[in-house]
């Protein structure tokens, strides 16, 4: 009962936030210098007289006050109509669906791998503070945390595709082959480089976080007691540390979905991988307003669900967290 | 001596930071027009004694362009971090005034944090039409919520402190308390927060520019240099891609170390 109420409250909050995001992004689009009539006409704009333009503006209600337009847009949104993307010449919902199914392979595997790798590295580093292993892993994490995503991807292409020729440099499959004919192995081969780049970058924060938890545990009374009983460091790390640090790591990974998505935009751009990230950039560069709005709402939903899961995981698993204090984090 | 060491280190860090700042800000002056000068007899020259980091497709010196790009990134990052932390400070101070304002600010923070950073950046840069100003505003607007959340928590804790209660009981006005108690307490946190924002701001500026919605292609920004390098990648002109990114990495790493050194000293 209590859980249901809490869930309901969360859902209401999610709805409110989505509404706010819709309002903010709609406001931004209204403020943009792109003329909606031009955007609608596309290349035909040169053949249309000013009178006709006025008619079009009247027909679509571009002269109405902004709140009225917002209300109308929201109404359409509620009935599931996201509009038509003029870059791809398809309904926005379809574009997002298609692109997301391609991106999810990249996002999902990178997410899982970075969680596993980051957690393992963090436990190994934190088990013995200031050991050579700890120094190496910490240095790695600090450096990757400051590395520009797209630069690492670029180096990956340079090294593995141009010089060594091990992995393809672009796209989700060989150029010119229809997507249903591509073999699964080929697909995976094309995914290796993007996924590993995204993974390498995603591990940094999880590693550092896990390491901090492990270091705190190793200094705690629990560890002292276990040492007194003759347990080895590896024992403590395995029996106490992994349990102690696994939940925060999972939470952090869920809460950083937004970051991961941002990374995937850049990586898809470098590898010309036809996913949602590339569609976002295309929409931004070629002023496809409906697609941009749709993607903003969709990714917000995606990220918010991640955040919600992260929050409720704590509540469900850890009874001490019934009244949680938000951990302060600067500029995630 | 031991107790003084973190402060000593912080002092050294700040000194280093000031030096770096001066070098980067004066970069424009001593580089002159070198980043834009074309040498048609030395196009795509590999790194060597004549051309330290090689040249690009128009025969422009890569080292000069990289330095100019770093200076530009630095300026954008500085402006964005200052603007962002000013917004964060202002809104965090507002939350202390009334619970209703607090709820409003919290909703705003949650809204902005639930859109992926890069998407929001793209939206804002798109709405403002690109260029230096748009990038600074976009980066500032996307980066203040994290800091504001920390400051808000800090101030909420402070509000329960006895001396605030005494001040209130003595009949001091809300404005007085804001100005004389909350602001001095929040300012150091805000400064450190701004420094920690700085590397993020620089990285996001570069990312935005790389995607093509940020700074204009005529400016030697790091993002532009790397986007340029993408086109010549398959020809094996590795220096175009490696050096600008390396410069950016080193700068970001340096600032990050300085910032965390300062935070520890505080």
mmCIF file of C-alpha atoms in Angstrom, chain A:
data_model
loop_
_atom_site.group_PDB
_atom_site.id
_atom_site.type_symbol
_atom_site.label_atom_id
_atom_site.label_comp_id
_atom_site.label_asym_id
_atom_site.label_seq_id
_atom_site.Cartn_x
_atom_site.Cartn_y
_atom_site.Cartn_z
ATOM 1 C CA UNK A 1 0.000 0.000 0.000
ATOM 2 C CA UNK A 2 2.745 2.388 1.019
ATOM 3 C CA UNK A 3 4.795 1.347 -1.981
ATOM 4 C CA UNK A 4 1.840 1.911 -4.288
ATOM 5 C CA UNK A 5 1.329 5.408 -2.900
ATOM 6 C CA UNK A 6 4.997 6.219 -3.270
ATOM 7 C CA UNK A 7 4.975 4.927 -6.822
ATOM 8 C CA UNK A 8 1.897 6.987 -7.612
ATOM 9 C CA UNK A 9 3.569 10.083 -6.245
ATOM 10 C CA UNK A 10 6.640 9.398 -8.338
ATOM 11 C CA UNK A 11 4.536 8.942 -11.462
ATOM 12 C CA UNK A 12 2.750 12.235 -10.819
ATOM 13 C CA UNK A 13 6.089 13.950 -10.356
ATOM 14 C CA UNK A 14 7.311 12.368 -13.607
ATOM 15 C CA UNK A 15 4.244 13.678 -15.400
ATOM 16 C CA UNK A 16 4.817 17.160 -13.997
ATOM 17 C CA UNK A 17 8.459 17.107 -15.062
ATOM 18 C CA UNK A 18 7.570 15.905 -18.545
ATOM 19 C CA UNK A 19 5.074 18.742 -18.800
ATOM 20 C CA UNK A 20 7.760 21.201 -17.717
ATOM 21 C CA UNK A 21 10.222 19.772 -20.235
ATOM 22 C CA UNK A 22 7.592 20.053 -22.942
ATOM 23 C CA UNK A 23 6.984 23.674 -21.940
ATOM 24 C CA UNK A 24 10.681 24.560 -21.839
ATOM 25 C CA UNK A 25 11.516 22.916 -25.151
ATOM 26 C CA UNK A 26 8.436 24.387 -26.819
ATOM 27 C CA UNK A 27 9.457 27.816 -25.536
ATOM 28 C CA UNK A 28 12.959 27.319 -26.923
ATOM 29 C CA UNK A 29 11.594 26.339 -30.308
ATOM 30 C CA UNK A 30 9.322 29.400 -30.311
ATOM 31 C CA UNK A 31 12.349 31.557 -29.562
ATOM 32 C CA UNK A 32 14.463 30.018 -32.330
ATOM 33 C CA UNK A 33 15.140 32.106 -35.423
ATOM 34 C CA UNK A 34 13.773 29.385 -37.719
ATOM 35 C CA UNK A 35 10.643 30.587 -39.488
ATOM 36 C CA UNK A 36 7.954 27.885 -39.203
ATOM 37 C CA UNK A 37 6.553 28.615 -42.664
ATOM 38 C CA UNK A 38 10.008 28.214 -44.219
ATOM 39 C CA UNK A 39 10.561 25.016 -42.282
ATOM 40 C CA UNK A 40 7.212 23.688 -43.506
ATOM 41 C CA UNK A 41 7.806 24.621 -47.137
ATOM 42 C CA UNK A 42 11.420 23.519 -47.324
ATOM 43 C CA UNK A 43 12.890 24.028 -50.803
ATOM 44 C CA UNK A 44 9.518 25.197 -52.123
ATOM 45 C CA UNK A 45 9.834 28.454 -50.177
ATOM 46 C CA UNK A 46 11.127 30.354 -53.208
ATOM 47 C CA UNK A 47 7.988 29.610 -55.279
ATOM 48 C CA UNK A 48 5.458 30.898 -52.766
ATOM 49 C CA UNK A 49 4.073 34.436 -52.787
ATOM 50 C CA UNK A 50 3.732 36.519 -49.593
ATOM 51 C CA UNK A 51 -0.086 36.188 -49.750
ATOM 52 C CA UNK A 52 0.175 32.430 -49.863
ATOM 53 C CA UNK A 53 2.612 32.475 -46.977
ATOM 54 C CA UNK A 54 0.079 34.426 -44.960
ATOM 55 C CA UNK A 55 -2.574 31.891 -45.794
ATOM 56 C CA UNK A 56 -0.320 29.061 -44.663
ATOM 57 C CA UNK A 57 0.489 30.860 -41.443
ATOM 58 C CA UNK A 58 -3.231 31.362 -40.853
ATOM 59 C CA UNK A 59 -4.036 27.750 -41.669
ATOM 60 C CA UNK A 60 -1.474 26.428 -39.160
ATOM 61 C CA UNK A 61 -2.182 29.113 -36.585
ATOM 62 C CA UNK A 62 1.343 30.553 -36.470
ATOM 63 C CA UNK A 63 -0.048 34.003 -35.634
ATOM 64 C CA UNK A 64 -1.941 32.827 -32.563
ATOM 65 C CA UNK A 65 -0.558 33.650 -29.112
ATOM 66 C CA UNK A 66 2.068 31.191 -27.871
ATOM 67 C CA UNK A 67 0.017 29.659 -25.000
ATOM 68 C CA UNK A 68 -2.744 28.768 -27.454
ATOM 69 C CA UNK A 69 -0.246 27.108 -29.790
ATOM 70 C CA UNK A 70 1.294 25.269 -26.851
ATOM 71 C CA UNK A 71 -2.130 24.003 -25.787
ATOM 72 C CA UNK A 72 -2.881 22.755 -29.272
ATOM 73 C CA UNK A 73 0.483 21.045 -29.542
ATOM 74 C CA UNK A 74 0.004 19.393 -26.157
ATOM 75 C CA UNK A 75 -3.413 18.146 -27.227
ATOM 76 C CA UNK A 76 -1.922 16.515 -30.310
ATOM 77 C CA UNK A 77 0.876 15.085 -28.197
ATOM 78 C CA UNK A 78 -1.614 13.463 -25.835
ATOM 79 C CA UNK A 79 -3.337 11.744 -28.717
ATOM 80 C CA UNK A 80 0.024 10.319 -29.779
ATOM 81 C CA UNK A 81 0.676 12.572 -32.737
ATOM 82 C CA UNK A 82 4.245 13.837 -32.600
ATOM 83 C CA UNK A 83 4.165 15.404 -36.045
ATOM 84 C CA UNK A 84 6.156 14.650 -39.172
ATOM 85 C CA UNK A 85 9.915 14.904 -39.484
ATOM 86 C CA UNK A 86 10.814 16.683 -42.695
ATOM 87 C CA UNK A 87 14.412 15.442 -42.734
ATOM 88 C CA UNK A 88 13.340 11.792 -42.825
ATOM 89 C CA UNK A 89 9.901 12.352 -44.325
ATOM 90 C CA UNK A 90 8.283 10.051 -41.760
ATOM 91 C CA UNK A 91 6.169 10.483 -38.642
ATOM 92 C CA UNK A 92 8.403 11.418 -35.712
ATOM 93 C CA UNK A 93 7.222 8.446 -33.648
ATOM 94 C CA UNK A 94 8.388 6.031 -36.349
ATOM 95 C CA UNK A 95 11.762 7.706 -36.746
ATOM 96 C CA UNK A 96 12.397 7.576 -33.014
ATOM 97 C CA UNK A 97 11.263 3.957 -32.822
ATOM 98 C CA UNK A 98 13.496 2.790 -35.672
ATOM 99 C CA UNK A 99 16.505 4.741 -34.533
ATOM 100 C CA UNK A 100 16.121 3.740 -30.922
ATOM 101 C CA UNK A 101 16.064 0.036 -31.702
ATOM 102 C CA UNK A 102 19.464 0.520 -33.361
ATOM 103 C CA UNK A 103 20.810 2.684 -30.546
ATOM 104 C CA UNK A 104 19.626 0.370 -27.796
ATOM 105 C CA UNK A 105 22.168 -2.286 -28.812
ATOM 106 C CA UNK A 106 24.928 0.265 -28.462
ATOM 107 C CA UNK A 107 23.555 1.882 -25.308
ATOM 108 C CA UNK A 108 22.592 -1.317 -23.549
ATOM 109 C CA UNK A 109 25.829 -3.187 -24.087
ATOM 110 C CA UNK A 110 27.951 -0.162 -23.234
ATOM 111 C CA UNK A 111 25.901 0.411 -20.092
ATOM 112 C CA UNK A 112 26.219 -3.157 -18.893
ATOM 113 C CA UNK A 113 29.906 -3.432 -19.737
ATOM 114 C CA UNK A 114 30.806 -0.140 -18.107
ATOM 115 C CA UNK A 115 28.904 -1.128 -14.986
ATOM 116 C CA UNK A 116 30.706 -4.466 -14.735
ATOM 117 C CA UNK A 117 34.118 -3.124 -15.660
ATOM 118 C CA UNK A 118 33.798 -0.033 -13.495
ATOM 119 C CA UNK A 119 32.637 -2.037 -10.512
ATOM 120 C CA UNK A 120 35.422 -4.606 -10.814
ATOM 121 C CA UNK A 121 38.084 -1.961 -11.211
ATOM 122 C CA UNK A 122 36.653 0.032 -8.301
ATOM 123 C CA UNK A 123 36.671 -2.975 -5.975
ATOM 124 C CA UNK A 124 40.189 -3.894 -7.006
ATOM 125 C CA UNK A 125 41.452 -0.357 -6.514
ATOM 126 C CA UNK A 126 39.678 0.287 -3.228
ATOM 127 C CA UNK A 127 40.628 -3.034 -1.647
ATOM 128 C CA UNK A 128 44.102 -1.744 -0.919
ATOM 129 C CA UNK A 129 44.424 1.996 -0.787
ATOM 130 C CA UNK A 130 47.617 3.458 -2.242
ATOM 131 C CA UNK A 131 48.779 0.137 -3.648
ATOM 132 C CA UNK A 132 50.351 0.289 -7.115
ATOM 133 C CA UNK A 133 47.185 -1.237 -8.582
ATOM 134 C CA UNK A 134 45.073 1.458 -6.912
ATOM 135 C CA UNK A 135 47.319 4.197 -8.282
ATOM 136 C CA UNK A 136 47.132 2.843 -11.820
ATOM 137 C CA UNK A 137 43.356 2.399 -11.751
ATOM 138 C CA UNK A 138 42.717 5.796 -10.149
ATOM 139 C CA UNK A 139 44.942 7.513 -12.682
ATOM 140 C CA UNK A 140 43.059 5.756 -15.467
ATOM 141 C CA UNK A 141 39.729 6.862 -14.047
ATOM 142 C CA UNK A 142 40.829 10.469 -13.577
ATOM 143 C CA UNK A 143 42.191 10.678 -17.087
ATOM 144 C CA UNK A 144 39.150 9.130 -18.777
ATOM 145 C CA UNK A 145 36.831 11.355 -16.762
ATOM 146 C CA UNK A 146 38.458 14.347 -18.449
ATOM 147 C CA UNK A 147 38.749 12.868 -21.935
ATOM 148 C CA UNK A 148 36.489 14.325 -24.603
ATOM 149 C CA UNK A 149 34.254 11.476 -25.767
ATOM 150 C CA UNK A 150 34.517 12.213 -29.447
ATOM 151 C CA UNK A 151 38.285 12.487 -29.288
ATOM 152 C CA UNK A 152 38.635 8.987 -27.879
ATOM 153 C CA UNK A 153 36.311 7.703 -30.599
ATOM 154 C CA UNK A 154 38.415 9.500 -33.178
ATOM 155 C CA UNK A 155 41.597 7.919 -31.833
ATOM 156 C CA UNK A 156 39.858 4.544 -31.929
ATOM 157 C CA UNK A 157 39.015 4.970 -35.596
ATOM 158 C CA UNK A 158 42.531 6.145 -36.327
ATOM 159 C CA UNK A 159 44.256 3.259 -34.578
ATOM 160 C CA UNK A 160 41.963 0.302 -35.168
ATOM 161 C CA UNK A 161 40.375 1.145 -38.498
ATOM 162 C CA UNK A 162 42.908 3.206 -40.408
ATOM 163 C CA UNK A 163 46.211 1.754 -39.209
ATOM 164 C CA UNK A 164 45.410 -1.757 -38.015
ATOM 165 C CA UNK A 165 42.316 -2.343 -40.115
ATOM 166 C CA UNK A 166 40.706 -4.537 -37.466
ATOM 167 C CA UNK A 167 37.334 -2.835 -37.263
ATOM 168 C CA UNK A 168 35.157 -0.952 -39.741
ATOM 169 C CA UNK A 169 35.275 2.821 -39.389
ATOM 170 C CA UNK A 170 31.677 3.601 -40.071
ATOM 171 C CA UNK A 171 28.008 2.772 -40.044
ATOM 172 C CA UNK A 172 26.009 -0.152 -38.708
ATOM 173 C CA UNK A 173 26.840 -2.440 -41.628
ATOM 174 C CA UNK A 174 28.665 -2.519 -44.963
ATOM 175 C CA UNK A 175 27.701 0.413 -47.180
ATOM 176 C CA UNK A 176 25.206 -0.411 -49.900
ATOM 177 C CA UNK A 177 23.854 -3.626 -48.407
ATOM 178 C CA UNK A 178 20.180 -3.536 -47.359
ATOM 179 C CA UNK A 179 19.868 -3.850 -43.613
ATOM 180 C CA UNK A 180 17.933 -7.135 -43.613
ATOM 181 C CA UNK A 181 20.757 -8.902 -45.501
ATOM 182 C CA UNK A 182 23.426 -8.053 -42.972
ATOM 183 C CA UNK A 183 24.641 -11.014 -40.992
ATOM 184 C CA UNK A 184 24.568 -10.814 -37.201
ATOM 185 C CA UNK A 185 28.334 -11.263 -36.976
ATOM 186 C CA UNK A 186 28.865 -8.315 -39.311
ATOM 187 C CA UNK A 187 26.566 -6.204 -37.199
ATOM 188 C CA UNK A 188 28.468 -7.114 -34.059
ATOM 189 C CA UNK A 189 31.767 -6.422 -35.786
ATOM 190 C CA UNK A 190 30.516 -2.926 -36.581
ATOM 191 C CA UNK A 191 29.416 -2.425 -32.990
ATOM 192 C CA UNK A 192 32.680 -3.417 -31.310
ATOM 193 C CA UNK A 193 34.507 -0.126 -31.623
ATOM 194 C CA UNK A 194 31.620 2.216 -30.680
ATOM 195 C CA UNK A 195 30.660 0.051 -27.722
ATOM 196 C CA UNK A 196 34.188 -0.190 -26.378
ATOM 197 C CA UNK A 197 34.704 3.582 -26.661
ATOM 198 C CA UNK A 198 31.485 4.308 -24.841
ATOM 199 C CA UNK A 199 32.318 1.678 -22.215
ATOM 200 C CA UNK A 200 35.797 3.043 -21.540
ATOM 201 C CA UNK A 201 34.372 6.473 -20.866
ATOM 202 C CA UNK A 202 31.411 5.297 -18.808
ATOM 203 C CA UNK A 203 33.553 3.325 -16.372
ATOM 204 C CA UNK A 204 35.329 6.327 -14.863
ATOM 205 C CA UNK A 205 32.603 7.605 -12.556
ATOM 206 C CA UNK A 206 31.539 4.139 -11.421
ATOM 207 C CA UNK A 207 35.132 3.174 -10.719
ATOM 208 C CA UNK A 208 35.817 6.263 -8.637
ATOM 209 C CA UNK A 209 32.556 5.923 -6.714
ATOM 210 C CA UNK A 210 33.052 2.230 -5.971
ATOM 211 C CA UNK A 211 36.643 2.858 -4.989
ATOM 212 C CA UNK A 212 35.571 5.523 -2.477
ATOM 213 C CA UNK A 213 33.030 3.133 -0.934
ATOM 214 C CA UNK A 214 35.610 0.358 -0.703
ATOM 215 C CA UNK A 215 38.187 2.633 0.884
ATOM 216 C CA UNK A 216 35.618 3.762 3.450
ATOM 217 C CA UNK A 217 34.751 0.147 4.202
ATOM 218 C CA UNK A 218 38.376 -0.875 4.606
ATOM 219 C CA UNK A 219 38.825 1.836 7.235
ATOM 220 C CA UNK A 220 35.624 0.917 9.089
ATOM 221 C CA UNK A 221 35.174 -1.115 12.256
ATOM 222 C CA UNK A 222 33.741 -3.981 10.251
ATOM 223 C CA UNK A 223 37.012 -4.404 8.400
ATOM 224 C CA UNK A 224 39.107 -4.009 11.560
ATOM 225 C CA UNK A 225 37.046 -6.708 13.245
ATOM 226 C CA UNK A 226 37.383 -9.009 10.289
ATOM 227 C CA UNK A 227 41.151 -8.406 10.156
ATOM 228 C CA UNK A 228 41.371 -9.264 13.852
ATOM 229 C CA UNK A 229 39.656 -12.532 13.124
ATOM 230 C CA UNK A 230 42.319 -13.305 10.582
ATOM 231 C CA UNK A 231 40.490 -12.589 7.358
ATOM 232 C CA UNK A 232 42.573 -11.547 4.394
ATOM 233 C CA UNK A 233 42.006 -8.404 2.404
ATOM 234 C CA UNK A 234 40.542 -10.383 -0.477
ATOM 235 C CA UNK A 235 38.100 -12.059 1.924
ATOM 236 C CA UNK A 236 36.845 -8.752 3.225
ATOM 237 C CA UNK A 237 36.634 -7.249 -0.241
ATOM 238 C CA UNK A 238 34.650 -10.219 -1.463
ATOM 239 C CA UNK A 239 32.378 -10.844 1.534
ATOM 240 C CA UNK A 240 31.678 -7.291 2.683
ATOM 241 C CA UNK A 241 32.929 -4.963 0.008
ATOM 242 C CA UNK A 242 31.063 -6.302 -2.978
ATOM 243 C CA UNK A 243 27.743 -6.204 -1.147
ATOM 244 C CA UNK A 244 28.500 -2.844 0.374
ATOM 245 C CA UNK A 245 29.375 -1.199 -2.917
ATOM 246 C CA UNK A 246 27.198 -2.960 -5.469
ATOM 247 C CA UNK A 247 23.951 -1.099 -4.807
ATOM 248 C CA UNK A 248 25.457 2.391 -5.039
ATOM 249 C CA UNK A 249 27.229 1.392 -8.236
ATOM 250 C CA UNK A 250 23.995 0.176 -9.783
ATOM 251 C CA UNK A 251 22.197 3.322 -8.681
ATOM 252 C CA UNK A 252 24.889 5.515 -10.099
ATOM 253 C CA UNK A 253 24.791 3.613 -13.375
ATOM 254 C CA UNK A 254 21.022 4.044 -13.600
ATOM 255 C CA UNK A 255 21.231 7.709 -12.728
ATOM 256 C CA UNK A 256 23.865 8.394 -15.360
ATOM 257 C CA UNK A 257 21.765 7.243 -18.302
ATOM 258 C CA UNK A 258 21.583 10.841 -19.500
ATOM 259 C CA UNK A 259 25.347 11.085 -19.630
ATOM 260 C CA UNK A 260 25.496 7.794 -21.486
ATOM 261 C CA UNK A 261 23.002 9.049 -24.010
ATOM 262 C CA UNK A 262 25.005 12.240 -24.483
ATOM 263 C CA UNK A 263 28.079 10.128 -25.102
ATOM 264 C CA UNK A 264 26.225 8.014 -27.626
ATOM 265 C CA UNK A 265 25.262 11.118 -29.619
ATOM 266 C CA UNK A 266 28.919 12.003 -30.043
ATOM 267 C CA UNK A 267 30.011 8.457 -30.719
ATOM 268 C CA UNK A 268 27.299 7.847 -33.279
ATOM 269 C CA UNK A 269 28.381 11.037 -34.977
ATOM 270 C CA UNK A 270 32.009 9.901 -35.206
ATOM 271 C CA UNK A 271 31.193 6.381 -36.377
ATOM 272 C CA UNK A 272 28.281 7.514 -38.563
ATOM 273 C CA UNK A 273 26.185 4.938 -36.725
ATOM 274 C CA UNK A 274 22.552 5.504 -37.772
ATOM 275 C CA UNK A 275 21.023 5.645 -34.308
ATOM 276 C CA UNK A 276 18.962 8.117 -32.322
ATOM 277 C CA UNK A 277 21.990 10.270 -31.526
ATOM 278 C CA UNK A 278 22.774 10.854 -35.169
ATOM 279 C CA UNK A 279 19.123 11.682 -35.824
ATOM 280 C CA UNK A 280 19.323 14.279 -33.034
ATOM 281 C CA UNK A 281 22.298 15.980 -34.642
ATOM 282 C CA UNK A 282 20.650 15.889 -38.067
ATOM 283 C CA UNK A 283 17.479 17.385 -36.625
ATOM 284 C CA UNK A 284 19.478 20.133 -34.925
ATOM 285 C CA UNK A 285 21.563 20.995 -37.969
ATOM 286 C CA UNK A 286 18.698 20.949 -40.441
ATOM 287 C CA UNK A 287 16.157 22.574 -38.091
ATOM 288 C CA UNK A 288 13.672 19.715 -37.950
ATOM 289 C CA UNK A 289 11.636 21.091 -35.053
ATOM 290 C CA UNK A 290 9.101 18.253 -34.584
ATOM 291 C CA UNK A 291 11.830 15.622 -34.501
ATOM 292 C CA UNK A 292 13.925 17.670 -32.080
ATOM 293 C CA UNK A 293 10.961 18.116 -29.731
ATOM 294 C CA UNK A 294 10.070 14.453 -29.980
ATOM 295 C CA UNK A 295 13.596 13.341 -29.182
ATOM 296 C CA UNK A 296 13.830 15.754 -26.254
ATOM 297 C CA UNK A 297 10.640 14.349 -24.743
ATOM 298 C CA UNK A 298 11.566 10.751 -25.447
ATOM 299 C CA UNK A 299 15.041 10.986 -23.934
ATOM 300 C CA UNK A 300 13.646 12.804 -20.918
ATOM 301 C CA UNK A 301 11.258 9.941 -20.365
ATOM 302 C CA UNK A 302 14.122 7.484 -20.765
ATOM 303 C CA UNK A 303 16.376 9.300 -18.315
ATOM 304 C CA UNK A 304 13.605 9.962 -15.798
ATOM 305 C CA UNK A 305 12.671 6.308 -15.713
ATOM 306 C CA UNK A 306 16.323 5.525 -15.014
ATOM 307 C CA UNK A 307 16.348 8.045 -12.175
ATOM 308 C CA UNK A 308 13.105 6.694 -10.784
ATOM 309 C CA UNK A 309 14.407 3.137 -10.834
ATOM 310 C CA UNK A 310 17.562 4.303 -9.084
ATOM 311 C CA UNK A 311 15.532 5.993 -6.370
ATOM 312 C CA UNK A 312 13.136 3.147 -5.797
ATOM 313 C CA UNK A 313 15.902 0.529 -5.796
ATOM 314 C CA UNK A 314 17.312 2.118 -2.692
ATOM 315 C CA UNK A 315 13.935 2.187 -1.027
ATOM 316 C CA UNK A 316 13.168 -1.399 -1.802
ATOM 317 C CA UNK A 317 16.509 -2.912 -0.915
ATOM 318 C CA UNK A 318 17.757 -0.796 1.940
ATOM 319 C CA UNK A 319 15.306 -0.223 4.821
ATOM 320 C CA UNK A 320 17.585 2.432 6.297
ATOM 321 C CA UNK A 321 16.824 4.650 3.345
ATOM 322 C CA UNK A 322 13.165 5.266 4.093
ATOM 323 C CA UNK A 323 13.945 8.957 4.455
ATOM 324 C CA UNK A 324 16.720 9.491 1.990
ATOM 325 C CA UNK A 325 18.936 12.498 1.820
ATOM 326 C CA UNK A 326 19.885 13.334 -1.719
ATOM 327 C CA UNK A 327 23.607 12.849 -2.218
ATOM 328 C CA UNK A 328 24.996 16.136 -3.421
ATOM 329 C CA UNK A 329 26.768 15.912 -6.720
ATOM 330 C CA UNK A 330 28.200 18.756 -8.676
ATOM 331 C CA UNK A 331 27.665 18.940 -12.404
ATOM 332 C CA UNK A 332 26.964 15.373 -13.230
#
